[in-house]
Amino acid sequence: MGFVFGTRSRSALAACHPALQAVASRALELASIDFTVTAGNGLCLAVAPYPASSAASKFQAIAKVFRQAAQEANVPLRWSGDFHFFADPTHFEIDEPTTTFTPAAEPVAAGKTDGSSLTPALRAEYENLFARAAIRPERQAIVSATAQRMADAAHWPRYVVVADSIGVPPHTVALIHAMEAGLDFSRHLHNGDSLEARTVHVPKGRPLVGKPPFSWEESACDALLLHKLDAWGDWSLAGLAYVLERYNGFGYRRHGNVSPYLWSFTTAYMRGKYVSDGHFDPQAVSQQVGAMALLRGLDGCGKAYPWLPGGNAS
């Protein structure tokens, strides 16, 4: 039909993986209706019919040509319109980078580590993943809203108080609070249990001293000291990522999976989740925003992490 991408679509595609750019361009050549690329980042993009329409038939038509284009290029593409857990007809993503379109930074999630030390290889993994992991466009609003809560006057000063008492960056406290307690100050930083009693889940029976109900600050300090963060001296990006993954556990590596605790809602994470203690489901998808996505979100709220590469931690 001779459709051509406009300025907005070209700008969005420029942020996408080359394989996805190629698929989208071929899909437009095959299309019987025009469409625009509304957002793009790494391995995913969002599209919409042009002129704008919510008709399911038009999204199905777009999905058909994307599938054909992906098949021609041997690119493993997924359409969120097929998802049971997240049915979004605007969203396409590459399941895995193909050999033909290998990215500069190789996926390294399958690397083995017992978590006993931050090795040079593990440091490089964290740095490479963070460099190429963009927030998924359809998740940006959730990331931004959560980060804004963390950075507001009701939250950030409390993180600073605990951080200063332990000797850690406030970002560490904020991110663990989001991951373990959903930013709820009535919950233990250890695992999200109620402050009305000692923890009942692992780690059980914390804090050891004092009597419930505990203050949030009291419990938070106990959690960080339990993990010996007062003795941790490497607060580089890799050092922070290591601390956070160690806090949650290295079990995802046994399945060759990046940890959603760090990477959920970014293009570094596709699927795979522990749905209960000891039970890993390779098809489950985390619906909780990951710590590295939130670290990027905090940057947009005026709380940039100063230990990022090129940053100034002084």
XYZ file of C-alpha atoms in Angstrom:
314
model
C 0.000 0.000 0.000
C 3.054 2.284 0.095
C 2.789 3.405 3.718
C 5.747 5.341 5.165
C 6.700 5.875 8.800
C 6.355 9.448 9.996
C 8.688 11.420 12.260
C 7.150 10.089 15.476
C 7.437 6.466 14.385
C 11.018 6.876 13.180
C 11.992 8.483 16.473
C 10.424 5.649 18.495
C 12.013 2.979 16.288
C 15.451 4.534 16.688
C 15.430 3.388 20.324
C 14.645 -0.233 19.370
C 16.845 -3.257 18.774
C 17.891 -3.488 15.085
C 15.969 -6.748 14.701
C 12.780 -5.065 15.860
C 13.378 -2.103 13.555
C 13.697 -4.486 10.620
C 10.527 -6.377 11.544
C 8.497 -3.178 11.938
C 9.691 -1.794 8.604
C 8.828 -5.028 6.804
C 5.455 -5.192 8.563
C 4.602 -1.742 7.224
C 5.478 -2.902 3.705
C 3.087 -5.854 4.117
C 0.311 -3.897 5.835
C -3.111 -3.304 4.318
C -3.810 -0.577 6.920
C -1.483 2.162 8.121
C -0.078 2.132 11.648
C 2.230 4.258 13.767
C 4.890 3.271 16.302
C 3.953 5.158 19.450
C 6.858 4.053 21.670
C 9.966 1.932 21.450
C 12.714 0.773 23.747
C 15.218 -2.028 23.320
C 13.402 -5.269 22.538
C 9.836 -3.927 22.598
C 7.620 -1.388 20.900
C 4.034 -0.165 20.943
C 1.909 0.484 17.840
C -1.504 1.863 17.017
C -3.652 2.037 13.869
C -3.474 5.273 11.914
C -5.848 7.086 12.007
C -6.402 6.159 15.642
C -8.853 3.330 16.258
C -9.615 0.850 19.027
C -11.134 -1.717 16.658
C -9.875 -5.198 17.500
C -9.888 -6.132 13.795
C -7.300 -3.449 13.027
C -4.965 -4.612 15.791
C -5.375 -8.186 14.539
C -4.434 -7.023 11.045
C -1.311 -5.320 12.380
C -0.387 -8.383 14.415
C -0.736 -10.572 11.299
C 1.829 -8.599 9.293
C 4.192 -8.362 12.275
C 4.072 -12.152 12.600
C 4.782 -12.579 8.890
C 7.649 -10.105 8.979
C 9.144 -11.759 12.055
C 8.864 -15.205 10.464
C 10.623 -14.008 7.306
C 13.487 -12.571 9.384
C 13.626 -15.540 11.777
C 13.026 -13.208 14.712
C 11.157 -14.697 17.739
C 8.454 -12.080 18.251
C 5.674 -12.040 20.830
C 2.438 -10.037 20.668
C 0.875 -9.084 23.980
C -2.564 -9.430 22.471
C -2.048 -13.183 22.822
C -1.161 -12.992 26.512
C -3.585 -14.243 29.137
C -1.904 -12.353 31.960
C -1.329 -9.084 30.126
C -3.478 -8.680 27.033
C -2.244 -5.501 25.355
C -2.880 -5.357 21.594
C -0.446 -2.440 21.133
C 2.641 -4.254 22.393
C 5.235 -6.376 20.532
C 8.527 -7.668 21.867
C 11.409 -9.865 20.795
C 11.518 -13.011 22.873
C 15.285 -13.381 22.507
C 17.885 -11.582 20.363
C 18.649 -13.696 17.263
C 22.093 -14.688 16.043
C 21.768 -12.360 13.079
C 21.050 -9.386 15.340
C 23.264 -10.101 18.339
C 23.403 -7.017 20.589
C 26.733 -5.547 21.651
C 26.128 -6.498 25.268
C 25.584 -10.240 25.556
C 22.946 -11.577 27.942
C 24.835 -12.993 30.911
C 22.097 -14.133 33.253
C 23.092 -17.775 32.969
C 26.450 -17.095 34.635
C 26.872 -19.147 37.780
C 27.683 -17.647 41.161
C 27.180 -18.786 44.705
C 26.875 -15.178 45.797
C 29.925 -15.410 47.997
C 31.686 -12.505 46.304
C 31.301 -9.798 43.702
C 33.620 -11.222 41.053
C 34.891 -9.210 38.058
C 32.623 -11.258 35.776
C 29.588 -10.571 37.949
C 30.474 -6.880 38.088
C 30.643 -6.740 34.297
C 27.289 -8.551 34.076
C 25.514 -5.984 36.218
C 27.087 -3.064 34.380
C 26.302 -4.483 30.929
C 22.731 -5.350 31.831
C 22.056 -1.930 33.310
C 23.551 -0.208 30.271
C 21.191 -1.963 27.846
C 18.121 -2.513 30.063
C 15.519 0.138 29.305
C 12.205 0.512 31.087
C 9.452 -1.076 29.038
C 7.240 1.680 27.600
C 4.007 0.128 28.846
C 5.464 -0.024 32.379
C 6.903 3.490 32.474
C 3.924 5.050 34.234
C 4.065 2.523 37.091
C 7.829 2.930 37.469
C 7.561 6.722 37.525
C 4.685 6.781 40.016
C 6.438 4.348 42.378
C 9.714 6.230 42.197
C 7.901 9.504 42.865
C 6.433 8.041 46.060
C 9.870 6.888 47.170
C 11.297 10.350 46.568
C 8.523 12.338 48.259
C 8.724 14.109 51.617
C 6.901 11.295 53.429
C 9.410 8.639 52.360
C 12.874 9.871 51.402
C 13.808 11.580 54.702
C 13.084 8.330 56.555
C 15.348 6.438 54.190
C 18.083 8.984 54.786
C 17.837 8.604 58.579
C 18.248 4.818 58.403
C 20.915 5.038 55.707
C 23.001 7.470 57.719
C 22.799 5.312 60.836
C 24.044 2.223 58.968
C 26.390 3.883 56.492
C 24.647 2.977 53.224
C 23.212 5.089 50.388
C 19.541 6.017 50.949
C 18.767 4.420 47.571
C 19.579 1.033 49.105
C 17.004 1.467 51.864
C 14.417 2.880 49.454
C 14.760 0.055 46.941
C 14.591 -2.693 49.558
C 11.549 -1.004 51.099
C 9.815 -1.035 47.721
C 10.713 -4.639 46.985
C 10.043 -6.167 50.405
C 7.252 -4.031 51.832
C 5.621 -2.208 48.926
C 6.634 1.145 50.512
C 4.458 0.339 53.540
C 5.949 1.740 56.774
C 3.921 -0.704 58.856
C 5.970 -3.633 57.494
C 9.350 -5.143 58.339
C 12.121 -4.378 55.883
C 13.265 -7.993 56.287
C 10.356 -9.548 54.408
C 7.200 -7.432 54.577
C 5.750 -8.999 57.730
C 3.762 -6.757 60.096
C 5.655 -4.637 62.618
C 3.047 -5.642 65.185
C 5.081 -8.795 65.885
C 8.493 -10.291 65.200
C 8.897 -11.619 61.679
C 7.175 -14.935 61.017
C 8.694 -15.629 57.594
C 12.384 -16.008 56.726
C 14.296 -14.485 58.425
C 12.063 -15.546 61.307
C 11.947 -13.926 64.756
C 13.461 -10.547 63.900
C 14.380 -8.217 65.474
C 15.882 -10.349 68.218
C 15.866 -7.551 70.777
C 13.137 -5.129 71.758
C 9.409 -5.689 72.022
C 6.731 -5.389 69.368
C 5.236 -3.356 67.956
C 8.502 -2.164 66.412
C 9.144 1.176 64.791
C 9.901 0.984 61.099
C 13.336 2.551 61.626
C 14.197 0.051 64.376
C 13.278 -2.901 62.202
C 14.935 -1.459 59.084
C 18.249 -1.049 60.877
C 18.017 -4.624 62.140
C 17.399 -5.923 58.615
C 20.355 -4.069 57.139
C 22.673 -5.097 59.953
C 21.539 -8.707 59.596
C 22.754 -8.556 55.992
C 26.007 -6.909 57.179
C 25.476 -3.860 54.998
C 27.258 -1.725 57.581
C 30.443 -3.561 56.570
C 29.838 -3.371 52.813
C 32.075 -0.791 51.167
C 31.370 -1.059 47.424
C 28.447 1.150 46.496
C 29.149 1.290 42.784
C 26.268 0.331 40.509
C 27.521 -3.263 40.486
C 27.989 -3.236 44.254
C 24.415 -2.059 44.783
C 23.004 -4.625 42.324
C 24.964 -7.391 44.063
C 23.664 -6.375 47.494
C 20.087 -6.336 46.224
C 20.294 -9.699 44.453
C 21.984 -11.243 47.500
C 19.187 -9.822 49.696
C 16.601 -11.722 47.652
C 18.742 -14.723 46.755
C 20.667 -16.062 43.740
C 18.225 -18.874 42.949
C 17.188 -17.466 39.561
C 20.662 -18.186 38.199
C 20.094 -21.906 38.538
C 17.481 -21.492 35.800
C 19.587 -19.234 33.565
C 17.279 -16.357 34.421
C 17.883 -12.765 35.374
C 16.274 -11.922 38.695
C 12.970 -10.036 38.391
C 13.802 -8.608 41.831
C 16.313 -6.483 39.934
C 15.179 -6.397 36.315
C 11.383 -6.729 36.139
C 9.722 -4.023 34.003
C 12.956 -3.614 31.986
C 13.892 -5.099 28.634
C 16.473 -7.318 30.396
C 13.656 -9.457 31.836
C 11.110 -11.482 29.898
C 9.650 -14.167 32.146
C 10.439 -16.704 34.870
C 9.459 -16.332 38.498
C 9.358 -18.185 41.793
C 5.618 -18.409 42.349
C 6.038 -20.010 45.777
C 8.917 -21.123 47.983
C 11.155 -23.383 45.934
C 8.819 -23.495 42.904
C 10.132 -21.761 39.786
C 7.699 -21.285 36.908
C 9.578 -20.459 33.664
C 6.410 -18.995 32.097
C 5.306 -16.804 35.009
C 5.908 -13.084 34.621
C 6.604 -10.813 37.575
C 4.064 -8.042 38.042
C 6.268 -6.185 40.552
C 8.541 -3.407 39.363
C 12.215 -4.371 39.725
C 14.835 -2.474 41.705
C 16.927 -1.478 38.674
C 13.865 -0.024 36.954
C 13.157 1.965 40.118
C 16.767 3.138 40.230
C 16.232 4.652 36.789
C 12.905 6.057 37.926
C 14.518 7.798 40.899
C 16.823 9.601 38.490
C 13.762 11.263 36.995
C 12.638 12.362 40.475
C 15.837 14.226 41.303
C 17.341 11.294 43.223
C 19.995 10.171 40.752
C 22.294 7.471 42.097
C 25.695 9.199 42.306
C 27.638 5.929 42.092
C 26.503 5.240 38.533
C 29.343 5.018 35.971
C 30.457 8.569 35.280
C 28.667 9.880 38.360
C 30.151 11.606 41.364
C 29.658 9.973 44.758
C 31.428 12.701 46.707
